[in-house]
C-alpha cells in the first residue's frame, strides 16, 4: 500500500475532521509526559462515537495496522506512545467526553472514556455524590486511561483502586466488535466477569469507549494534618493509631521524605513549609466525613494529641481552613512535577506488604549506598495502601545522561529488594513499554502463558498497542 492510501481510507470512512494526517498535526501525539519516548504514526484518529472507533479498528485489523489508544497522556510508562514504526495509528478518545448519566438512587455514573477525571469528580459533586478516584493529574487524565491503567491515587486506602469503582464497560475489540458491558448492576454473577480483563490492560485488549462507575456519599467535611515523622517505622506506627481511632473516616495517608519537601519548596510556586524546622519525613493524613465538622475536627485533634503524647510523630500542623488544607495537599501533589523540573530520574512505582515498608526502605538504602552511594532518593507515596514512589535522581553535578548509563543497575537493586520483601514492581502506573522486561521476569510461566493466550484470543492480529505490556 502506498503511504497515503491507508490514511485516505480512514478519512473516507470517518471524515476529514476525525483523522489527522499532516506531519505537523500528528507531531504533538507522538511523545509521553515524561519525555522518555518519541514514536511515529501515519494518522491520529479522534472519533466522537463508539461506532467510529469500531470502524477504525475494523479497518486497521483488515490491513494489520497497529493502533495505540491514547487518553490524557499522563501515563508514566510510555503506554500511550507509539513505537518507531511508520504504520502506527494513534486513537485518541479526547472527543468522546460526554457524561451519559448520573443516577443518585443507584449511585452510579456512566461516562464516555475521554471525560477528564476532574470534570467527572465535579459532576458527581454537583449531584451531591463523590467519585473518589483522585490523583494529581486529574485535570488532564481521562477516565478511559484511568480504567486502562487501573489507577490508584490518594484515596485507595478508603475506596480501593479504580477496578473497585467500575461496574460496567463499553469497549471496542480489535476486531471492530462492540463489547456491550455497560451495566450498572451491583450484583451480576452470570459467568466470567469479562470487563475485568479490560481493566488494567493498558489498551492491549480493547479500546474502552465508556464506563459505569460507583458513586459514594459526598464527604464534604474534610480535615488534614501534616505530621512530621522521624522514620518510615514511626509512620507505620502512626498509621495503626490513626486507623484504629478513625476507621473509615481515614481518606488518605500519604508519606514523603524531607528531601521531597525541599524539592517542592525549590521548584513549585506558592508553597510554604508549615514547620519552622526541617524533619526527616512527613505524613499527610486526611479525614473526611459526610457531616459534623466539629466532631471530625475534634477527632483529628484527639488523634494528633495521642500521637504526640505516645511519640508517634515529632510535630504536627492541623489545617484550620480550606486554604490551609489545600496548601498542605499542594506540598504532596507537586512532588512529581518538581521531580520532572529537577531533570531525568528513575521511577520505581512499587508496592509492599505495608508492615514491611520500614525494613524494605532500610535494606534498599543500605544496598544503594554501597552500589551507588551518591544517588539522590526522593521517596514518597501512598503509604496507607503500601505503595511507594521510590524515585532516584542522578547524583548532584552528574550529567543528564547519568540515568541512561547507570539506571539499569540501580533499578535491578531496587526491584531485587522489592522481590525479597514480597512486593510488586508496578503498584498503580502499569507496565507500558518502560517496565516490560521487568514485568516478563516478575511473572511465573503459567501467568504469562495465560496472559498471552488471552491476548491472542481477543486480538488475533496483534494490532492493539503492540510492544506494550507483553
Ligand atoms: P494515557 O497516559 O493516555 O494512557 C495510559 C495507558 O492506557 C496507555 O497504555 C494507553 O494506551 C491506555 N489507554 C488510554 N485510554 C484508553 C482507552 N480509552 N481504552 C484503552 N486503552 C486506553 N497514577 C496513579 O495511579 N496514581 C497517581 O496518584 C498518579 N498521579 C499522577 C500525577 C501526575 C502529576 C502525573 C503526570 C501522573 C500521575 N499518575 C498517577 C499516572 C497517570 O495519571 C495515570 O496512569 C492515569 O490513569 C493515566 O490516564 P491517561 O488518560 O493520561 O492515560
Ligand atoms: C503520585 O502519586 C503519582 O504523585 C506520581 O503517582 C508518582 O512521579 C511519580 O513517581
Ligand atoms: Zn502515586
Coordinates of C-alpha atoms in Angstrom, one line a residue, residues 147-360:
X147 CA -9.5 2.3 33.9
X148 CA -7.0 1.0 31.4
X149 CA -4.1 1.6 33.9
X150 CA -6.3 0.6 36.9
X151 CA -5.1 3.9 38.5
X152 CA -4.7 4.3 42.3
X153 CA -4.2 7.8 43.7
X154 CA -4.6 9.2 47.1
X155 CA -7.9 7.7 48.3
X156 CA -7.2 4.0 47.7
X157 CA -6.8 3.5 51.5
X158 CA -10.6 4.1 51.8
X159 CA -12.2 3.3 48.4
X160 CA -9.8 0.9 46.7
X161 CA -8.3 1.1 43.2
X162 CA -10.2 2.1 40.0
X163 CA -11.1 -1.6 39.5
X164 CA -13.2 -1.4 42.6
X165 CA -15.1 1.6 41.3
X166 CA -16.0 0.1 37.9
X167 CA -19.4 -1.5 37.4
X168 CA -19.5 -1.8 33.6
X169 CA -17.6 -1.1 30.5
X170 CA -18.3 -0.5 26.8
X171 CA -15.4 -1.2 24.6
X172 CA -14.4 -2.0 21.0
X173 CA -12.4 -5.1 20.5
X174 CA -9.5 -5.1 18.0
X175 CA -11.8 -7.0 15.6
X176 CA -14.1 -4.0 15.5
X177 CA -16.8 -5.7 17.5
X178 CA -18.5 -3.7 20.3
X179 CA -18.4 -5.2 23.7
X180 CA -21.7 -4.0 25.4
X181 CA -20.9 -4.4 29.1
X182 CA -22.1 -1.1 30.3
X183 CA -24.2 -2.4 33.2
X184 CA -24.7 -0.6 36.4
X185 CA -25.8 -3.6 38.5
X186 CA -24.2 -4.2 41.8
X187 CA -24.9 -7.9 41.6
X188 CA -24.3 -9.9 38.4
X189 CA -22.9 -13.4 38.8
X190 CA -23.5 -14.5 35.2
X191 CA -20.3 -16.3 34.3
X192 CA -16.9 -14.8 33.8
X193 CA -16.6 -11.1 34.6
X194 CA -15.1 -10.2 31.2
X195 CA -14.9 -6.5 31.8
X196 CA -12.2 -7.2 34.4
X197 CA -9.9 -8.2 31.6
X198 CA -10.0 -4.7 30.1
X199 CA -9.3 -3.0 33.5
X200 CA -5.6 -2.5 33.7
X201 CA -5.0 -4.0 30.2
X202 CA -3.3 -0.7 29.1
X203 CA -5.0 -0.7 25.8
X204 CA -3.8 -4.1 24.7
X205 CA -7.1 -6.0 24.6
X206 CA -9.7 -3.4 23.6
X207 CA -10.4 0.3 23.4
X208 CA -12.7 1.4 26.2
X209 CA -15.3 3.9 25.0
X210 CA -17.5 4.3 28.1
X211 CA -17.6 3.2 31.7
X212 CA -20.1 2.8 34.5
X213 CA -18.7 3.9 37.9
X214 CA -19.8 3.7 41.5
X215 CA -20.5 6.9 43.4
X216 CA -20.4 7.4 47.1
X217 CA -21.8 9.9 49.6
X218 CA -20.2 13.2 49.3
X219 CA -17.6 13.7 52.0
X220 CA -17.9 17.5 52.2
X221 CA -16.3 17.7 55.6
X222 CA -12.5 17.3 55.5
X223 CA -9.7 17.8 57.9
X224 CA -6.0 17.4 57.2
X225 CA -2.9 17.1 59.4
X226 CA 0.7 17.2 58.3
X227 CA 2.7 15.2 60.8
X228 CA 6.4 15.2 60.9
X229 CA 8.0 11.8 61.5
X230 CA 11.4 10.5 62.4
X231 CA 11.3 7.5 60.1
X232 CA 9.0 5.2 58.0
X233 CA 8.8 3.0 61.1
X234 CA 7.2 5.8 63.0
X235 CA 4.9 6.5 60.0
X236 CA 3.8 2.9 60.3
X237 CA 3.1 3.0 64.0
X238 CA 1.2 6.3 63.4
X239 CA -0.9 4.6 60.7
X240 CA -2.0 1.9 63.1
X241 CA -3.1 4.5 65.6
X242 CA -5.0 6.6 63.0
X243 CA -6.6 3.5 61.6
X244 CA -7.8 2.3 65.0
X245 CA -9.1 5.6 66.0
X246 CA -10.6 7.0 62.8
X247 CA -11.6 3.8 60.9
X248 CA -13.5 4.5 57.7
X249 CA -13.0 8.3 58.1
X250 CA -9.4 7.8 57.0
X251 CA -9.4 9.1 53.4
X252 CA -5.7 9.5 52.7
X253 CA -2.4 8.6 54.3
X254 CA 0.5 9.9 52.2
X255 CA 4.2 9.8 53.1
X256 CA 7.1 11.9 51.8
X257 CA 10.6 12.4 52.9
X258 CA 12.3 15.7 53.9
X259 CA 14.2 15.6 50.6
X260 CA 10.8 15.7 48.7
X261 CA 9.6 18.7 50.7
X262 CA 12.9 20.5 49.9
X263 CA 12.4 19.7 46.3
X264 CA 8.9 21.1 46.2
X265 CA 9.9 24.2 48.1
X266 CA 12.7 24.7 45.5
X267 CA 10.6 24.2 42.4
X268 CA 6.9 24.8 43.0
X269 CA 5.2 28.2 43.1
X270 CA 3.2 29.4 46.1
X271 CA 4.2 26.8 48.6
X272 CA 5.3 27.2 52.2
X273 CA 6.8 24.9 54.8
X274 CA 4.2 24.9 57.7
X275 CA 7.0 24.0 60.2
X276 CA 9.8 26.2 61.4
X277 CA 12.4 23.4 61.1
X278 CA 13.2 20.5 58.8
X279 CA 12.2 16.9 59.6
X280 CA 13.3 13.6 58.1
X281 CA 9.8 12.7 56.9
X282 CA 6.2 13.8 56.7
X283 CA 2.8 12.1 56.7
X284 CA -0.2 13.9 55.3
X285 CA -3.4 12.5 56.8
X286 CA -6.9 13.4 55.6
X287 CA -10.0 12.5 57.5
X288 CA -13.3 13.0 55.8
X289 CA -17.0 12.6 56.6
X290 CA -20.4 13.4 55.3
X291 CA -21.4 15.7 58.1
X292 CA -20.5 17.2 61.5
X293 CA -17.3 19.2 61.0
X294 CA -17.0 19.8 64.7
X295 CA -16.9 16.1 65.5
X296 CA -14.4 15.4 62.7
X297 CA -12.1 18.2 63.9
X298 CA -12.3 17.0 67.5
X299 CA -11.4 13.5 66.3
X300 CA -8.4 14.8 64.5
X301 CA -7.3 16.9 67.4
X302 CA -7.6 13.9 69.7
X303 CA -5.6 11.6 67.4
X304 CA -2.9 14.2 67.0
X305 CA -2.8 14.7 70.7
X306 CA -2.4 11.0 71.3
X307 CA 0.2 10.6 68.6
X308 CA 2.4 13.4 70.1
X309 CA 1.9 12.0 73.6
X310 CA 2.9 8.5 72.5
X311 CA 5.8 9.9 70.5
X312 CA 4.4 8.5 67.2
X313 CA 5.3 11.8 65.5
X314 CA 7.6 14.7 66.1
X315 CA 5.4 17.6 65.3
X316 CA 2.0 18.3 63.6
X317 CA 0.3 21.1 61.7
X318 CA -3.5 20.8 61.6
X319 CA -5.4 22.6 58.8
X320 CA -7.6 25.4 60.2
X321 CA -9.3 26.3 56.9
X322 CA -9.9 25.1 53.3
X323 CA -7.0 27.2 52.1
X324 CA -4.6 25.6 54.6
X325 CA -5.9 22.2 53.7
X326 CA -5.2 22.8 50.0
X327 CA -1.8 24.3 50.8
X328 CA -0.8 21.1 52.6
X329 CA -2.0 18.9 49.8
X330 CA 0.0 21.1 47.3
X331 CA 3.2 20.1 49.1
X332 CA 2.4 16.5 48.3
X333 CA 0.9 16.9 44.9
X334 CA 3.6 19.0 43.5
X335 CA 6.3 16.3 44.1
X336 CA 6.0 14.7 40.7
X337 CA 6.1 18.0 38.8
X338 CA 9.1 19.2 40.9
X339 CA 11.0 16.0 40.2
X340 CA 10.3 16.5 36.5
X341 CA 11.7 20.0 36.8
X342 CA 14.8 18.6 38.6
X343 CA 15.6 16.5 35.5
X344 CA 15.8 12.9 34.4
X345 CA 15.3 10.4 37.2
X346 CA 14.5 6.7 37.8
X347 CA 10.9 6.0 38.9
X348 CA 10.0 2.8 40.8
X349 CA 6.3 2.6 41.4
X350 CA 6.3 -0.3 43.9
X351 CA 4.0 -1.8 46.4
X352 CA 4.9 -3.8 49.5
X353 CA 3.2 -5.5 52.4
X354 CA 2.6 -2.4 54.5
X355 CA 4.3 -3.6 57.6
X356 CA 7.5 -4.4 55.7
X357 CA 7.9 -0.9 54.3
X358 CA 10.3 0.3 57.0
X359 CA 12.6 -2.8 56.7
X360 CA 12.5 -2.6 52.9

